[in-house]
PDB file of C-alpha atoms in Angstrom:
ATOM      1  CA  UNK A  21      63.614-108.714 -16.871  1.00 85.00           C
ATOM      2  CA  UNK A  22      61.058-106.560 -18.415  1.00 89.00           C
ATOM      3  CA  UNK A  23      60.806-103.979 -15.319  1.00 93.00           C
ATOM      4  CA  UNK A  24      57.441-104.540 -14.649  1.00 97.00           C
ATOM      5  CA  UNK A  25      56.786-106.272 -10.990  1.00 97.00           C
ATOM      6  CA  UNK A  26      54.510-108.479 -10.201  1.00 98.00           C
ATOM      7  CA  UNK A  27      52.333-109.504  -6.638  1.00 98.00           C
ATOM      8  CA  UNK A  28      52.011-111.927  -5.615  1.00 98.00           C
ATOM      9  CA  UNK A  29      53.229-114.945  -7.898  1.00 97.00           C
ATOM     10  CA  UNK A  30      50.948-117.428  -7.007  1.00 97.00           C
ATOM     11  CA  UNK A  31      47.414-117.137  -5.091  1.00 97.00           C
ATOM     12  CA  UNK A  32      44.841-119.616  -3.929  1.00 98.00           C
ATOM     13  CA  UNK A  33      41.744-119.170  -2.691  1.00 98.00           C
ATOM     14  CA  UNK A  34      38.496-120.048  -2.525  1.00 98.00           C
ATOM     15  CA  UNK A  35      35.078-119.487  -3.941  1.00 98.00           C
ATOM     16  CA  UNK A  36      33.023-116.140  -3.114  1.00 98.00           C
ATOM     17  CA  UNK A  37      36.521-114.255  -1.631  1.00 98.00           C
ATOM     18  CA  UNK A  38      37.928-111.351  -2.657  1.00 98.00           C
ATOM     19  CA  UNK A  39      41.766-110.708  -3.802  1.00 98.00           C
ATOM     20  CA  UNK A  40      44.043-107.520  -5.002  1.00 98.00           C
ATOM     21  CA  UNK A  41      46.502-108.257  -7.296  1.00 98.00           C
ATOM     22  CA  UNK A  42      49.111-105.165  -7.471  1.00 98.00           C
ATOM     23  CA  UNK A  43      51.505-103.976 -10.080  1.00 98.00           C
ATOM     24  CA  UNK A  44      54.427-101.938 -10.870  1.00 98.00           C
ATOM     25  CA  UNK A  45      54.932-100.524 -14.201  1.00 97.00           C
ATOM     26  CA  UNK A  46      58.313 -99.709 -15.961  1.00 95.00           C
ATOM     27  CA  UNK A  47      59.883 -96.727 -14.473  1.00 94.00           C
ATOM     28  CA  UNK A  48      58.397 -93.276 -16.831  1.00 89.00           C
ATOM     29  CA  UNK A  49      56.272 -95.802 -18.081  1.00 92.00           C
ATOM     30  CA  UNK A  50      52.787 -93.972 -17.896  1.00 91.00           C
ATOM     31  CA  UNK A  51      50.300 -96.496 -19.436  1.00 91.00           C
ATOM     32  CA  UNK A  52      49.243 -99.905 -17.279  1.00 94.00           C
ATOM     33  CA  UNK A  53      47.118-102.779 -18.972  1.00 94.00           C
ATOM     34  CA  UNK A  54      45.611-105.736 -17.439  1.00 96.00           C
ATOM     35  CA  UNK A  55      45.296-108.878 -19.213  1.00 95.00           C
ATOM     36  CA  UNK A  56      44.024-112.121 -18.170  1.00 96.00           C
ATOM     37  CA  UNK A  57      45.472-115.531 -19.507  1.00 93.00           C
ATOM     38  CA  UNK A  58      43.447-118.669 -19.346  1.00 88.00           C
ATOM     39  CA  UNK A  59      43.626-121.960 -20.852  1.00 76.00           C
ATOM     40  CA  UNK A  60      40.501-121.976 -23.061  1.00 70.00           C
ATOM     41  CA  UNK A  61      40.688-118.136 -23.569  1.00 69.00           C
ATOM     42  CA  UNK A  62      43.726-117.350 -24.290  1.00 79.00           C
ATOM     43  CA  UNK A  63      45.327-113.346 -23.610  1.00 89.00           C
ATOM     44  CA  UNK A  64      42.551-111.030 -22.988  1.00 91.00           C
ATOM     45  CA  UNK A  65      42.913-107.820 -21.913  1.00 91.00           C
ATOM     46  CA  UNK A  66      40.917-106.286 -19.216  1.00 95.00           C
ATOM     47  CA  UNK A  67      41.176-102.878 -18.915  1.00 94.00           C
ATOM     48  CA  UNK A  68      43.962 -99.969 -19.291  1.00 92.00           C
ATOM     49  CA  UNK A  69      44.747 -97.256 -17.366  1.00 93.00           C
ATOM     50  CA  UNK A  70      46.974 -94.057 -18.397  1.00 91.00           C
ATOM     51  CA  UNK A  71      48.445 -91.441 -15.894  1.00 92.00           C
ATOM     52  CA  UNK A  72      45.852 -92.601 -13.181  1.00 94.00           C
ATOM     53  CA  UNK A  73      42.742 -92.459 -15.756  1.00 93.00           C
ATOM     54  CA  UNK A  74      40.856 -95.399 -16.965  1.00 93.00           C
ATOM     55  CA  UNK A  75      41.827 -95.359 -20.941  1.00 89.00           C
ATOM     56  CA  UNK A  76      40.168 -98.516 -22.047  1.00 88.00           C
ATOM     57  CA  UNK A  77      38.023-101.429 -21.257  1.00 91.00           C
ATOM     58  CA  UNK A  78      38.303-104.764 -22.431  1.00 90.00           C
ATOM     59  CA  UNK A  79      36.017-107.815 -21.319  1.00 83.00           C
ATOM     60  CA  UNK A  80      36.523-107.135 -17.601  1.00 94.00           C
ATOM     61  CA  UNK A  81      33.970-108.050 -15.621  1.00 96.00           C
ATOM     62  CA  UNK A  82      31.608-106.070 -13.034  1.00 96.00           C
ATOM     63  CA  UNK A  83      32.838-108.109 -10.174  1.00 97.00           C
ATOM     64  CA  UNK A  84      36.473-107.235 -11.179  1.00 98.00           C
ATOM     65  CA  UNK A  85      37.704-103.715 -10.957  1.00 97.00           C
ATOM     66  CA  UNK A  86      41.288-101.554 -11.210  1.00 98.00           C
ATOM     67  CA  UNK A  87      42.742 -98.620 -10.486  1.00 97.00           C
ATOM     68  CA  UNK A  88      46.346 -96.490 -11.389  1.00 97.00           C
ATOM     69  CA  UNK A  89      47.860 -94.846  -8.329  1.00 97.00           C
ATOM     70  CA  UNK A  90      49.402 -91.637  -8.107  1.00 96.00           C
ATOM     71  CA  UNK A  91      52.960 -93.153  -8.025  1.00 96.00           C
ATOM     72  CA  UNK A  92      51.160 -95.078 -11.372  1.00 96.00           C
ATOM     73  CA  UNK A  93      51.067 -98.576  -9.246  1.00 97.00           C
ATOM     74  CA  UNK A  94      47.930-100.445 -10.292  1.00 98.00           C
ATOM     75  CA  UNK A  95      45.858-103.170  -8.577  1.00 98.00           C
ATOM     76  CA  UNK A  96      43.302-105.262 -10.371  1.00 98.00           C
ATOM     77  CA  UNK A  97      40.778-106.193  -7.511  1.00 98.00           C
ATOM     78  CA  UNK A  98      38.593-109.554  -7.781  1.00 98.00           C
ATOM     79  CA  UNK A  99      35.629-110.330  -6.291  1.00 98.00           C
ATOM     80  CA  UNK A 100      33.094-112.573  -5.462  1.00 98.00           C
ATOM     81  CA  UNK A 101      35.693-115.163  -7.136  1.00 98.00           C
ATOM     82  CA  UNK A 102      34.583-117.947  -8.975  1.00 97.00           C
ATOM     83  CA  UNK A 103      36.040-121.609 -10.153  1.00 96.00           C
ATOM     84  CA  UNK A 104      36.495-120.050 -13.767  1.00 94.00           C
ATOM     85  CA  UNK A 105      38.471-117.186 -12.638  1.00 96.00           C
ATOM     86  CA  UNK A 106      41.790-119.388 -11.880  1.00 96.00           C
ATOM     87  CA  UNK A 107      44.224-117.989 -14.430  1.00 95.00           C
ATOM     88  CA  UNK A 108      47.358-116.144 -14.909  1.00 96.00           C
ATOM     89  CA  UNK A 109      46.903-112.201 -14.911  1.00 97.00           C
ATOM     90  CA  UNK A 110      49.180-110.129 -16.409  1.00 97.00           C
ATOM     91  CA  UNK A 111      50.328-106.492 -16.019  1.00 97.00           C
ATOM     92  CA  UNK A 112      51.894-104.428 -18.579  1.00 95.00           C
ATOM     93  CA  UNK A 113      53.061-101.006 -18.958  1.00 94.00           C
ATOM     94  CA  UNK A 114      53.891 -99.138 -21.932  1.00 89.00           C
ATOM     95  CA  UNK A 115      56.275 -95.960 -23.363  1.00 77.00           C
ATOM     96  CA  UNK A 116      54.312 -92.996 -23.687  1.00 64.00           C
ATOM     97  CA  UNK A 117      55.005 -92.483 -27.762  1.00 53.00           C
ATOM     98  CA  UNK A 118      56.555 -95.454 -28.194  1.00 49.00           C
ATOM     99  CA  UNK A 119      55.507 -98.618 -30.555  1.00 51.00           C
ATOM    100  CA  UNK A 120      51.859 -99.487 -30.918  1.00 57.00           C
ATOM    101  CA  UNK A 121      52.455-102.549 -29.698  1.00 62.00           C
ATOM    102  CA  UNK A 122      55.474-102.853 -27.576  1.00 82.00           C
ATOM    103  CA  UNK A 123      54.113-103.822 -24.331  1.00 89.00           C
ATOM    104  CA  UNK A 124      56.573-104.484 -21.496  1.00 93.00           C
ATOM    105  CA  UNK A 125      54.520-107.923 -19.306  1.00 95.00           C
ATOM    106  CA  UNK A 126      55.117-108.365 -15.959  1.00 97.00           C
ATOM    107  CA  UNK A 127      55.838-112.162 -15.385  1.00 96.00           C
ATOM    108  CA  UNK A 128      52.171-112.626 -13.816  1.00 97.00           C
ATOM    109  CA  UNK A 129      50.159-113.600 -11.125  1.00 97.00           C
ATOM    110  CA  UNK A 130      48.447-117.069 -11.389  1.00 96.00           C
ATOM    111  CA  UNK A 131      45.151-117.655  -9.343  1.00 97.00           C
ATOM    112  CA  UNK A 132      43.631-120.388  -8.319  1.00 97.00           C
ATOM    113  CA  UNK A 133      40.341-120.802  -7.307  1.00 97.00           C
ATOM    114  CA  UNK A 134      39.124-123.488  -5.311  1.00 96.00           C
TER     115      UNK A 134
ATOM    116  CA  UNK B  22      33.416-110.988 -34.102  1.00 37.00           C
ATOM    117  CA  UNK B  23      36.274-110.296 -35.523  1.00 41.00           C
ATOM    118  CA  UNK B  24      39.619-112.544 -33.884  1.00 47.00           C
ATOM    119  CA  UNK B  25      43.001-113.420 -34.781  1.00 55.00           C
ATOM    120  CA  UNK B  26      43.966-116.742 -35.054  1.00 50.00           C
ATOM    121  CA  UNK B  27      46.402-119.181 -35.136  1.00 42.00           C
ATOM    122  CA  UNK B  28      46.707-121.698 -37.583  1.00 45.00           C
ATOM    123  CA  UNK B  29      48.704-124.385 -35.668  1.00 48.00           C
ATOM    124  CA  UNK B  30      48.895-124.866 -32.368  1.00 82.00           C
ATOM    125  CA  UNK B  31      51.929-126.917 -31.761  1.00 90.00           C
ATOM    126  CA  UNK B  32      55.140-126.816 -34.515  1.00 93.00           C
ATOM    127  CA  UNK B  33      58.460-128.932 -33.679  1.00 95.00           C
ATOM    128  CA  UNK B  34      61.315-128.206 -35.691  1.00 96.00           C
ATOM    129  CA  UNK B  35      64.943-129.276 -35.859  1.00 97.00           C
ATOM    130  CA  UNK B  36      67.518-127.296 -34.209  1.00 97.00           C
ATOM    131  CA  UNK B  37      69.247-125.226 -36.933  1.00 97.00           C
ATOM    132  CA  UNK B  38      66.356-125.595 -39.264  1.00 97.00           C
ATOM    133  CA  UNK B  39      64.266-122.560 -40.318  1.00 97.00           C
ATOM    134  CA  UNK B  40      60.485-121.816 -38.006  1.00 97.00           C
ATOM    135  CA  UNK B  41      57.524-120.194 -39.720  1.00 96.00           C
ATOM    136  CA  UNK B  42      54.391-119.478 -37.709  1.00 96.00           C
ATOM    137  CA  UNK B  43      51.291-118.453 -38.987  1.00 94.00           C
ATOM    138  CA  UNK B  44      48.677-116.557 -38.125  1.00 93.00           C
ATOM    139  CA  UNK B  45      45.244-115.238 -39.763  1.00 91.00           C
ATOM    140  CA  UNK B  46      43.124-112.058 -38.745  1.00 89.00           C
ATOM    141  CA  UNK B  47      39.967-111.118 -39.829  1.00 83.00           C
ATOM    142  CA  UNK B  48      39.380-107.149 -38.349  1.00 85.00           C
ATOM    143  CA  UNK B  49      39.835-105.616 -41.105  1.00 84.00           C
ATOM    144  CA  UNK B  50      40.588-102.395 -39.030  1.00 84.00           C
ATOM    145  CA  UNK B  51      43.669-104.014 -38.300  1.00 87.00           C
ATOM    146  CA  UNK B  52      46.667-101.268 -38.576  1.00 87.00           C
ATOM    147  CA  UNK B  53      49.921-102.793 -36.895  1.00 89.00           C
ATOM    148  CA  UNK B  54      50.819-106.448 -36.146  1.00 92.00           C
ATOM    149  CA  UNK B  55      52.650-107.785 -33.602  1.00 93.00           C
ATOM    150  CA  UNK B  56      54.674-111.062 -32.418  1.00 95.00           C
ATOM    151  CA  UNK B  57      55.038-111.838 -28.890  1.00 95.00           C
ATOM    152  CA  UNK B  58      57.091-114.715 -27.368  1.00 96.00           C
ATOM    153  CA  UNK B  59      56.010-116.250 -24.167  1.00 94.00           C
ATOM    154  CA  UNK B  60      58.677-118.713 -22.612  1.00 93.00           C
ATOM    155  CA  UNK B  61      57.557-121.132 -19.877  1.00 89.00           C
ATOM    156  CA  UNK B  62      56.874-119.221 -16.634  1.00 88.00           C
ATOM    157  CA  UNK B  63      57.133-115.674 -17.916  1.00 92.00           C
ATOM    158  CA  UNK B  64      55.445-112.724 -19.322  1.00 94.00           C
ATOM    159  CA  UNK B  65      54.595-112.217 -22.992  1.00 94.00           C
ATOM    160  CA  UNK B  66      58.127-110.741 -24.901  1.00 95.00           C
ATOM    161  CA  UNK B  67      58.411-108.509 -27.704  1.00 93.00           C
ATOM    162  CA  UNK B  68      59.465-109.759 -30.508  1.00 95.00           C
ATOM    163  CA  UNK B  69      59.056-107.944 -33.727  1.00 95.00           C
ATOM    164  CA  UNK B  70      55.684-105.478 -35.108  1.00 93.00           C
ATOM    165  CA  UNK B  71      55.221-104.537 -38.567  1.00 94.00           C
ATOM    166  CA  UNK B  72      52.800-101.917 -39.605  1.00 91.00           C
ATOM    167  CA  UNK B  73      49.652-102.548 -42.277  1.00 91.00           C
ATOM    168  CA  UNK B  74      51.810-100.415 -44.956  1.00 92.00           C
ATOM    169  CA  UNK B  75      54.655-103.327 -45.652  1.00 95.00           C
ATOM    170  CA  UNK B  76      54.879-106.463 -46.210  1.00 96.00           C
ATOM    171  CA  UNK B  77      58.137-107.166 -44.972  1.00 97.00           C
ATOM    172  CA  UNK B  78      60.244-106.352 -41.973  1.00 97.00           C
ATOM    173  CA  UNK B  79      63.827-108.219 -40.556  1.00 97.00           C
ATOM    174  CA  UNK B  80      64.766-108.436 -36.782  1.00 94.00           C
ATOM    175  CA  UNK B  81      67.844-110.273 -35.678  1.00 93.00           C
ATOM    176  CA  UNK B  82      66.777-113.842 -37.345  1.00 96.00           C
ATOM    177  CA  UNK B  83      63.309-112.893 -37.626  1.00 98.00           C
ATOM    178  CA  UNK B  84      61.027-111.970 -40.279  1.00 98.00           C
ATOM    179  CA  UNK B  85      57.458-110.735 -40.377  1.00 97.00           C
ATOM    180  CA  UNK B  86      55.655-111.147 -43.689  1.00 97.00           C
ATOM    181  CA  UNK B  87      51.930-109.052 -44.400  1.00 97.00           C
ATOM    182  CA  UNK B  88      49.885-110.515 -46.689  1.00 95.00           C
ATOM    183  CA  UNK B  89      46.689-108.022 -46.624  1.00 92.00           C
ATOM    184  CA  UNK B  90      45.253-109.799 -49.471  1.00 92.00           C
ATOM    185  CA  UNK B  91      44.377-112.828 -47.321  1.00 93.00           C
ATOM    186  CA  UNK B  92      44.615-111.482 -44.376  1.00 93.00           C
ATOM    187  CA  UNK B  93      47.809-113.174 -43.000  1.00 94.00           C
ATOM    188  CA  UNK B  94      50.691-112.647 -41.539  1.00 94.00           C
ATOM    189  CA  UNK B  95      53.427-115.027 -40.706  1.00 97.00           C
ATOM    190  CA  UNK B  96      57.047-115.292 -38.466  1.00 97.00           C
ATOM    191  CA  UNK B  97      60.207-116.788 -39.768  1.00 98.00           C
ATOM    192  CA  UNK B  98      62.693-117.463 -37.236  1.00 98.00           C
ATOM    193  CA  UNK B  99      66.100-118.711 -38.573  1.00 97.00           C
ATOM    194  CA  UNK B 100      68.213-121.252 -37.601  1.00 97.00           C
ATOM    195  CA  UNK B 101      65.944-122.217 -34.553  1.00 97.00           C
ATOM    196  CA  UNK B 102      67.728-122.336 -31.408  1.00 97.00           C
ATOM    197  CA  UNK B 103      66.827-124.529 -27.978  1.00 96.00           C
ATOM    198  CA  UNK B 104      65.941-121.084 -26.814  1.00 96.00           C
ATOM    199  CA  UNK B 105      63.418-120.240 -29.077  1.00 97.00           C
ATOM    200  CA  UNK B 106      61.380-122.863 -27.901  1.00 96.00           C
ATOM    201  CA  UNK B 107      58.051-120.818 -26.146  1.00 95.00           C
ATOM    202  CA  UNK B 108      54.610-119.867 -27.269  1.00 94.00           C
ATOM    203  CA  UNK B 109      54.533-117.581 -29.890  1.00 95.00           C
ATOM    204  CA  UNK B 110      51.238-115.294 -30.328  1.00 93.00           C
ATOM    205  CA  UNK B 111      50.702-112.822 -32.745  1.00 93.00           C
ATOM    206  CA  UNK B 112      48.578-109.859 -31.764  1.00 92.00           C
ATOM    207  CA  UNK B 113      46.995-107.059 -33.962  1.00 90.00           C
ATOM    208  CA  UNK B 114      45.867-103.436 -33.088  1.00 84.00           C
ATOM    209  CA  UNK B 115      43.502-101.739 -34.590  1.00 75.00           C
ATOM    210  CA  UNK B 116      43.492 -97.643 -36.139  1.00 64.00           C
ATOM    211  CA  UNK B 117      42.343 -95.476 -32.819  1.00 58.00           C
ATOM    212  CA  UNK B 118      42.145 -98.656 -30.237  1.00 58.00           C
ATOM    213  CA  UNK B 119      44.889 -97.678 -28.043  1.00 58.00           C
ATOM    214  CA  UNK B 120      47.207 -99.998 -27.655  1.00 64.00           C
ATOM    215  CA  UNK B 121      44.112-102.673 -26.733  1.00 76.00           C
ATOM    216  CA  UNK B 122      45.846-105.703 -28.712  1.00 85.00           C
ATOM    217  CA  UNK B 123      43.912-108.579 -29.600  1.00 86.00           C
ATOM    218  CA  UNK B 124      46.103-112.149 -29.309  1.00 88.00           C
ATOM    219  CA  UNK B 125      45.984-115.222 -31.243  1.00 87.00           C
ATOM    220  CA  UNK B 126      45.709-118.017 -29.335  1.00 84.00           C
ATOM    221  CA  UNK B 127      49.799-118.856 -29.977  1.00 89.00           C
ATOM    222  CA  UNK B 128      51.837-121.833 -31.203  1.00 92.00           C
ATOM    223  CA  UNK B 129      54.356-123.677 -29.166  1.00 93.00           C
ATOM    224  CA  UNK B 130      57.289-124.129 -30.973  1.00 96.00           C
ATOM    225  CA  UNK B 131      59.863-126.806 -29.586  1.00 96.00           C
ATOM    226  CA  UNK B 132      62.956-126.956 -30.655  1.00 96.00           C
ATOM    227  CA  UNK B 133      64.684-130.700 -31.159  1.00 95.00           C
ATOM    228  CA  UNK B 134      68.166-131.405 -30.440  1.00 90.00           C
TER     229      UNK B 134
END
């Protein structure tokens, strides 16, 4: 169990809706990352927040959007959802100081698109 | 653009045999490497990260080797166990990017009994 929390597990919907996919980090954790994990595209990240601040952008969409909370919750909001968008997303969260790379993955949300 | 990438996509191995898994990069901005382990159904894992000034590091029966000269890196996992069986990805993060890694596209690695 990484610490990181998930919601939901599984989602299906259709075309042209919207859904919020929400987040946890690690407790003290300050940093939250979205990635997005699809079949021909492998892990790409979205977007990073830190402390409630954007830090980063990835290849997130316009019709895709995030935000960190002040209790540092995040929820990656989707929109306008299309067939290609079906894929696993994945939160992480990060020690502030800690290894470059040692991200701490949330065990995903896979959506479905129909 | 620049990517990392995997050589193989699928390696089956033995139980109690040794695993390597490759990788290649090709950002030259590269700074730290790191393995990741994704088992069926779960998040991406930690594994083991080596930075761009050795060419070497040991985990608990793993082993990251640098090669800057080419541009590789690889992970040795000894005597394979039914649990290491998972997707393995390498990622790399480059000097002043955050912590924005960049994954291969992995390797599944199955272990046989």
């Amino acid at each position: 169990d990484s610490g990181v929390t998930q919601t939901p597990k599984h989602l299906i919907t259709a075309t042209g809706q919207r859904v919020t996919l929400r987040c946890s980090p690690r407790s003290g954790d300050l940093s939250v990352y979205w990635y997005q994990q699809s079949l021909d595209q492998g892990l790409q990240f979205l977007i990073q927040y830190y402390n409630g601040e954007e830090r980063a952008k990835g290849n997130i969409l316009e019709r895709f959007s995030a935000q960190q909370f002040p209790d540092l919750h995040s929820e990656l909001n989707l929109s306008s959802l299309e067939l290609g968008d079906s894929a696993l997303y994945f939160c992480a969260s990060s020690v502030v100081g800690g290894n470059n790379g040692e991200l701490f993955f949330g065990e995903g949300s896979r959506l479905t698109v129909l | 653009g620049e990517s990392v990438g995997l050589h193989l996509p699928t390696l089956s191995v033995q139980e109690g045999d040794n695993s390597i898994i490759n990788c290649a990069y090709s950002n030259s901005a590269s700074d730290y490497f790191i393995w990741y382990k994704q088992e069926s159904g779960k998040g991406p894992q930690f594994i083991i990260d080596i930075r761009s000034n050795m060419d070497k590091r040991q985990g608990q029966r793993v082993t990251v080797l640098l090669n800057k000269t080419v541009k590789h890196l690889s992970l040795q996992i000894a005597a394979t166990q039914p649990g290491d069986s998972a997707v393995y990805f390498c990622a790399e993060n480059a000097r002043g990017s955050a912590r924005q890694l960049t994954f291969g596209s992995g390797t599944q690695l199955t272990v046989l009994p």
